[in-house]
mmCIF file of C-alpha atoms in Angstrom:
data_model
loop_
_atom_site.group_PDB
_atom_site.id
_atom_site.type_symbol
_atom_site.label_atom_id
_atom_site.label_comp_id
_atom_site.label_asym_id
_atom_site.label_seq_id
_atom_site.Cartn_x
_atom_site.Cartn_y
_atom_site.Cartn_z
ATOM 1 C CA MET A 1 159.785 98.986 88.731
ATOM 2 C CA ASP A 2 156.951 98.427 86.289
ATOM 3 C CA THR A 3 153.433 97.008 86.640
ATOM 4 C CA ALA A 4 151.906 98.333 83.411
ATOM 5 C CA THR A 5 151.839 94.878 81.776
ATOM 6 C CA PRO A 6 151.202 91.371 83.174
ATOM 7 C CA ALA A 7 154.859 91.404 84.276
ATOM 8 C CA VAL A 8 155.648 92.560 87.813
ATOM 9 C CA THR A 9 159.262 93.597 87.407
ATOM 10 C CA VAL A 10 161.816 95.197 89.737
ATOM 11 C CA ALA A 11 165.520 95.884 89.321
ATOM 12 C CA LEU A 12 168.335 97.634 91.174
ATOM 13 C CA HIS A 13 170.749 99.665 89.040
ATOM 14 C CA ASP A 14 173.977 101.307 90.205
ATOM 15 C CA GLY A 15 174.161 103.871 87.416
ATOM 16 C CA ALA A 16 176.309 101.653 85.222
ATOM 17 C CA SER A 17 174.605 98.259 85.202
ATOM 18 C CA VAL A 18 171.816 96.153 86.705
ATOM 19 C CA ILE A 19 173.005 94.479 89.901
ATOM 20 C CA ALA A 20 169.829 92.546 90.792
ATOM 21 C CA ALA A 21 166.463 91.946 89.135
ATOM 22 C CA SER A 22 163.177 90.094 89.558
ATOM 23 C CA GLY A 23 160.316 89.459 87.161
ATOM 24 C CA GLN A 24 157.058 87.505 87.438
ATOM 25 C CA VAL A 25 154.179 87.364 84.971
ATOM 26 C CA ASP A 26 150.764 87.410 86.644
ATOM 27 C CA ALA A 27 148.189 89.906 85.433
ATOM 28 C CA ARG A 28 145.995 89.570 88.543
ATOM 29 C CA ARG A 29 148.499 89.827 91.413
ATOM 30 C CA HIS A 30 150.479 93.039 90.922
ATOM 31 C CA GLY A 31 149.673 94.250 94.427
ATOM 32 C CA GLU A 32 150.709 90.973 96.035
ATOM 33 C CA LEU A 33 153.920 90.479 94.101
ATOM 34 C CA LEU A 34 155.522 93.918 93.891
ATOM 35 C CA LEU A 35 156.790 94.509 97.440
ATOM 36 C CA PRO A 36 158.138 90.952 97.866
ATOM 37 C CA ALA A 37 159.979 91.469 94.577
ATOM 38 C CA VAL A 38 161.541 94.660 95.940
ATOM 39 C CA ASP A 39 162.652 92.743 99.045
ATOM 40 C CA ARG A 40 164.186 89.963 96.927
ATOM 41 C CA VAL A 41 166.112 92.378 94.745
ATOM 42 C CA LEU A 42 167.520 94.283 97.711
ATOM 43 C CA ALA A 43 168.463 91.044 99.464
ATOM 44 C CA GLU A 44 170.178 89.708 96.351
ATOM 45 C CA ALA A 45 172.169 92.918 96.041
ATOM 46 C CA GLY A 46 172.960 92.940 99.764
ATOM 47 C CA VAL A 47 171.727 96.481 100.354
ATOM 48 C CA LYS A 48 169.016 98.150 102.419
ATOM 49 C CA LEU A 49 166.200 100.242 101.009
ATOM 50 C CA ASP A 50 167.773 103.420 102.371
ATOM 51 C CA ALA A 51 170.665 102.944 99.927
ATOM 52 C CA VAL A 52 168.332 103.796 97.047
ATOM 53 C CA THR A 53 168.976 107.279 95.642
ATOM 54 C CA GLY A 54 166.209 107.382 93.040
ATOM 55 C CA VAL A 55 163.193 105.477 91.763
ATOM 56 C CA VAL A 56 162.243 104.816 88.147
ATOM 57 C CA VAL A 57 158.735 103.592 87.373
ATOM 58 C CA GLY A 58 156.992 102.604 84.156
ATOM 59 C CA VAL A 59 154.098 104.984 83.491
ATOM 60 C CA GLY A 60 152.397 102.801 80.903
ATOM 61 C CA PRO A 61 150.359 102.820 78.842
ATOM 62 C CA GLY A 62 148.656 100.031 80.706
ATOM 63 C CA PRO A 63 145.388 98.912 82.301
ATOM 64 C CA TYR A 64 144.258 101.118 85.174
ATOM 65 C CA THR A 65 144.417 98.668 88.083
ATOM 66 C CA GLY A 66 147.823 97.149 87.428
ATOM 67 C CA LEU A 67 149.492 100.384 86.398
ATOM 68 C CA ARG A 68 148.549 102.294 89.527
ATOM 69 C CA VAL A 69 150.142 99.651 91.798
ATOM 70 C CA GLY A 70 153.619 100.501 90.549
ATOM 71 C CA LEU A 71 153.034 104.238 90.459
ATOM 72 C CA VAL A 72 151.655 104.427 93.999
ATOM 73 C CA THR A 73 154.473 102.237 95.321
ATOM 74 C CA ALA A 74 157.105 104.330 93.575
ATOM 75 C CA ALA A 75 155.597 107.538 94.940
ATOM 76 C CA THR A 76 155.534 106.073 98.449
ATOM 77 C CA PHE A 77 159.196 105.058 98.267
ATOM 78 C CA GLY A 78 160.127 108.470 96.898
ATOM 79 C CA SER A 79 158.344 110.226 99.762
ATOM 80 C CA ALA A 80 159.664 107.923 102.476
ATOM 81 C CA LEU A 81 163.270 108.055 101.240
ATOM 82 C CA ASP A 82 163.148 111.687 100.054
ATOM 83 C CA VAL A 83 164.512 110.725 96.637
ATOM 84 C CA PRO A 84 163.377 111.671 93.115
ATOM 85 C CA VAL A 85 160.849 109.505 91.280
ATOM 86 C CA HIS A 86 161.196 109.386 87.489
ATOM 87 C CA GLY A 87 158.742 108.088 84.907
ATOM 88 C CA ILE A 88 159.602 106.119 81.783
ATOM 89 C CA CYS A 89 157.149 105.053 79.073
ATOM 90 C CA THR A 90 156.785 101.286 79.381
ATOM 91 C CA LEU A 91 156.880 100.899 75.602
ATOM 92 C CA ASP A 92 160.223 102.736 75.560
ATOM 93 C CA GLY A 93 161.603 100.178 77.999
ATOM 94 C CA LEU A 94 160.544 97.337 75.724
ATOM 95 C CA ALA A 95 162.050 99.077 72.707
ATOM 96 C CA TYR A 96 165.330 99.659 74.546
ATOM 97 C CA ALA A 97 165.569 95.983 75.482
ATOM 98 C CA ALA A 98 164.707 94.914 71.929
ATOM 99 C CA GLY A 99 167.596 96.965 70.600
ATOM 100 C CA GLY A 100 169.983 95.654 73.231
ATOM 101 C CA ASP A 101 169.471 92.003 74.111
ATOM 102 C CA GLY A 102 167.069 91.582 71.191
ATOM 103 C CA GLY A 103 169.525 92.919 68.630
ATOM 104 C CA LEU A 104 166.941 94.899 66.627
ATOM 105 C CA ASP A 105 168.470 97.600 64.458
ATOM 106 C CA GLY A 106 166.359 99.995 62.433
ATOM 107 C CA PRO A 107 162.649 100.834 62.482
ATOM 108 C CA PHE A 108 160.242 98.625 64.406
ATOM 109 C CA ALA A 109 157.139 98.875 66.591
ATOM 110 C CA VAL A 110 156.191 97.831 70.113
ATOM 111 C CA ALA A 111 152.760 96.480 71.061
ATOM 112 C CA THR A 112 151.466 95.368 74.465
ATOM 113 C CA ASP A 113 148.133 93.842 75.397
ATOM 114 C CA ALA A 114 145.500 96.489 76.111
ATOM 115 C CA ARG A 115 142.680 93.935 76.579
ATOM 116 C CA ARG A 116 139.307 94.520 74.861
ATOM 117 C CA LYS A 117 140.983 93.036 71.735
ATOM 118 C CA GLU A 118 143.216 96.111 71.479
ATOM 119 C CA VAL A 119 146.922 96.877 71.826
ATOM 120 C CA TYR A 120 148.948 99.761 73.190
ATOM 121 C CA TRP A 121 151.567 100.542 70.573
ATOM 122 C CA ALA A 122 154.162 102.958 69.231
ATOM 123 C CA ARG A 123 156.643 103.134 66.357
ATOM 124 C CA TYR A 124 160.399 103.496 66.830
ATOM 125 C CA GLU A 125 163.151 104.672 64.524
ATOM 126 C CA ASP A 126 165.583 102.716 66.671
ATOM 127 C CA ALA A 127 165.786 101.369 70.228
ATOM 128 C CA ARG A 128 166.094 104.857 71.725
ATOM 129 C CA THR A 129 163.906 106.948 69.412
ATOM 130 C CA ARG A 130 160.112 106.817 69.452
ATOM 131 C CA THR A 131 158.572 108.518 66.399
ATOM 132 C CA GLY A 132 155.167 109.425 67.841
ATOM 133 C CA ASP A 133 152.966 109.244 70.884
ATOM 134 C CA PRO A 134 151.755 105.885 72.198
ATOM 135 C CA ALA A 135 148.263 104.924 71.057
ATOM 136 C CA VAL A 136 145.624 102.257 71.633
ATOM 137 C CA ASP A 137 143.960 100.553 68.659
ATOM 138 C CA ARG A 138 142.589 97.284 67.349
ATOM 139 C CA PRO A 139 145.361 95.252 65.708
ATOM 140 C CA ALA A 140 143.547 95.000 62.382
ATOM 141 C CA ASP A 141 143.266 98.792 62.218
ATOM 142 C CA ILE A 142 147.037 99.329 62.400
ATOM 143 C CA ALA A 143 148.280 96.205 60.618
ATOM 144 C CA GLY A 144 148.622 98.083 57.335
ATOM 145 C CA ALA A 145 150.544 100.970 58.893
ATOM 146 C CA LEU A 146 153.007 98.538 60.510
ATOM 147 C CA ALA A 147 153.270 96.124 57.583
ATOM 148 C CA GLY A 148 156.834 94.936 57.050
ATOM 149 C CA LEU A 149 158.018 96.052 60.481
ATOM 150 C CA PRO A 150 159.085 93.770 63.306
ATOM 151 C CA VAL A 151 156.715 94.227 66.257
ATOM 152 C CA VAL A 152 158.002 93.655 69.794
ATOM 153 C CA GLY A 153 155.903 92.602 72.772
ATOM 154 C CA GLN A 154 152.978 90.489 73.888
ATOM 155 C CA GLY A 155 150.589 92.423 71.664
ATOM 156 C CA ALA A 156 152.366 91.088 68.599
ATOM 157 C CA VAL A 157 152.337 87.527 69.947
ATOM 158 C CA LEU A 158 148.610 87.656 70.686
ATOM 159 C CA TYR A 159 147.656 88.844 67.178
ATOM 160 C CA PRO A 160 149.902 87.056 64.662
ATOM 161 C CA ASP A 161 147.547 87.738 61.750
ATOM 162 C CA ALA A 162 148.056 91.468 62.194
ATOM 163 C CA PHE A 163 151.711 91.283 63.267
ATOM 164 C CA PRO A 164 153.383 88.330 61.524
ATOM 165 C CA ASP A 165 156.925 89.402 62.457
ATOM 166 C CA ALA A 166 156.617 89.218 66.251
ATOM 167 C CA ARG A 167 159.820 89.665 68.231
ATOM 168 C CA GLY A 168 160.927 89.504 71.849
ATOM 169 C CA PRO A 169 161.032 90.479 74.559
ATOM 170 C CA GLU A 170 157.372 89.761 75.216
ATOM 171 C CA HIS A 171 157.219 91.697 78.502
ATOM 172 C CA VAL A 172 159.045 94.726 79.850
ATOM 173 C CA ALA A 173 161.924 94.257 82.290
ATOM 174 C CA ALA A 174 162.716 96.800 85.001
ATOM 175 C CA GLY A 175 166.412 96.447 84.255
ATOM 176 C CA ALA A 176 165.839 97.938 80.796
ATOM 177 C CA LEU A 177 163.789 100.804 82.269
ATOM 178 C CA ALA A 178 166.537 101.562 84.781
ATOM 179 C CA ALA A 179 169.306 101.394 82.185
ATOM 180 C CA LEU A 180 167.407 103.691 79.828
ATOM 181 C CA ALA A 181 166.691 106.145 82.643
ATOM 182 C CA ALA A 182 170.354 106.150 83.722
ATOM 183 C CA GLU A 183 171.432 106.798 80.144
ATOM 184 C CA ARG A 184 169.007 109.688 79.706
ATOM 185 C CA LEU A 185 169.880 111.252 83.058
ATOM 186 C CA ALA A 186 173.599 111.027 82.289
ATOM 187 C CA ALA A 187 172.911 112.858 79.021
ATOM 188 C CA GLY A 188 171.083 115.620 80.895
ATOM 189 C CA GLN A 189 167.672 114.718 79.516
ATOM 190 C CA GLU A 190 164.499 115.254 81.498
ATOM 191 C CA LEU A 191 162.439 112.186 82.304
ATOM 192 C CA LEU A 192 158.666 111.969 82.561
ATOM 193 C CA GLU A 193 156.669 112.829 85.620
ATOM 194 C CA PRO A 194 155.513 109.653 87.391
ATOM 195 C CA GLN A 195 151.933 110.059 86.210
ATOM 196 C CA PRO A 196 149.868 107.270 84.601
ATOM 197 C CA LEU A 197 149.531 107.080 80.848
ATOM 198 C CA TYR A 198 146.110 105.431 80.540
ATOM 199 C CA LEU A 199 145.054 106.424 76.976
ATOM 200 C CA ARG A 200 141.460 105.434 77.758
ATOM 201 C CA ARG A 201 138.992 105.347 80.621
ATOM 202 C CA PRO A 202 139.327 102.579 83.239
ATOM 203 C CA ASP A 203 137.223 99.424 82.893
ATOM 204 C CA ALA A 204 135.559 100.073 86.258
ATOM 205 C CA GLN A 205 132.815 102.671 85.918
ATOM 206 C CA VAL A 206 130.183 104.124 88.225
ATOM 207 C CA PRO A 207 126.854 102.666 87.003
ATOM 208 C CA LYS A 208 124.598 105.088 85.196
ATOM 209 C CA ASN A 209 121.145 105.792 86.585
ATOM 210 C CA TYR A 210 121.920 103.959 89.798
ATOM 211 C CA LYS A 211 119.203 103.987 92.432
ATOM 212 C CA VAL A 212 119.697 106.556 95.172
ATOM 213 C CA VAL A 213 118.572 105.363 98.574
ATOM 214 C CA THR A 214 117.731 108.052 101.105
ATOM 215 C CA PRO A 215 116.785 107.541 104.727
ATOM 216 C CA ARG A 216 113.169 108.059 105.636
#
């Protein structure tokens, strides 16, 4: 599952392929949409939740509120089912899909909407190889560094002046996250801890110099 972008996406993977998937784009309803999506995917596959042997969750980067919905849900499932919970960088999932269904071969970048007129982004040597850590920047500030590269994701679509060669997919799909995780686990690679990759402070802040009211 992943809720790091406006897409609320869930998939069930059997270790070899995706057997059921659901995806809805709604940046304001992650909490409402995620559990019904899990129910739909399980029903489509004809299995119960207790058949799940592991959980993969996108760790971002992403906005604080949406991202934590998926992470908390994944942790809850892991605890209730006593199964491992693995983290995958959301940008890696987009890159993996771009190299598969998208057919991208060679260097490219991924950019998602970070709000505040910024993007979360990373460069990739290919669909499986990220060349640095994810970052958050204004599109104009990184346009020169990414000049000539295809850029995958909603961030590229939103800022065509900075990223003229925008490519799909626009949003991450849980099926790609699951397939990438299965591939890495089969190769004996360690996955990320299911901890949020925020890159910046949340939008919600405790007001400074707020008035303290004390009882008389």
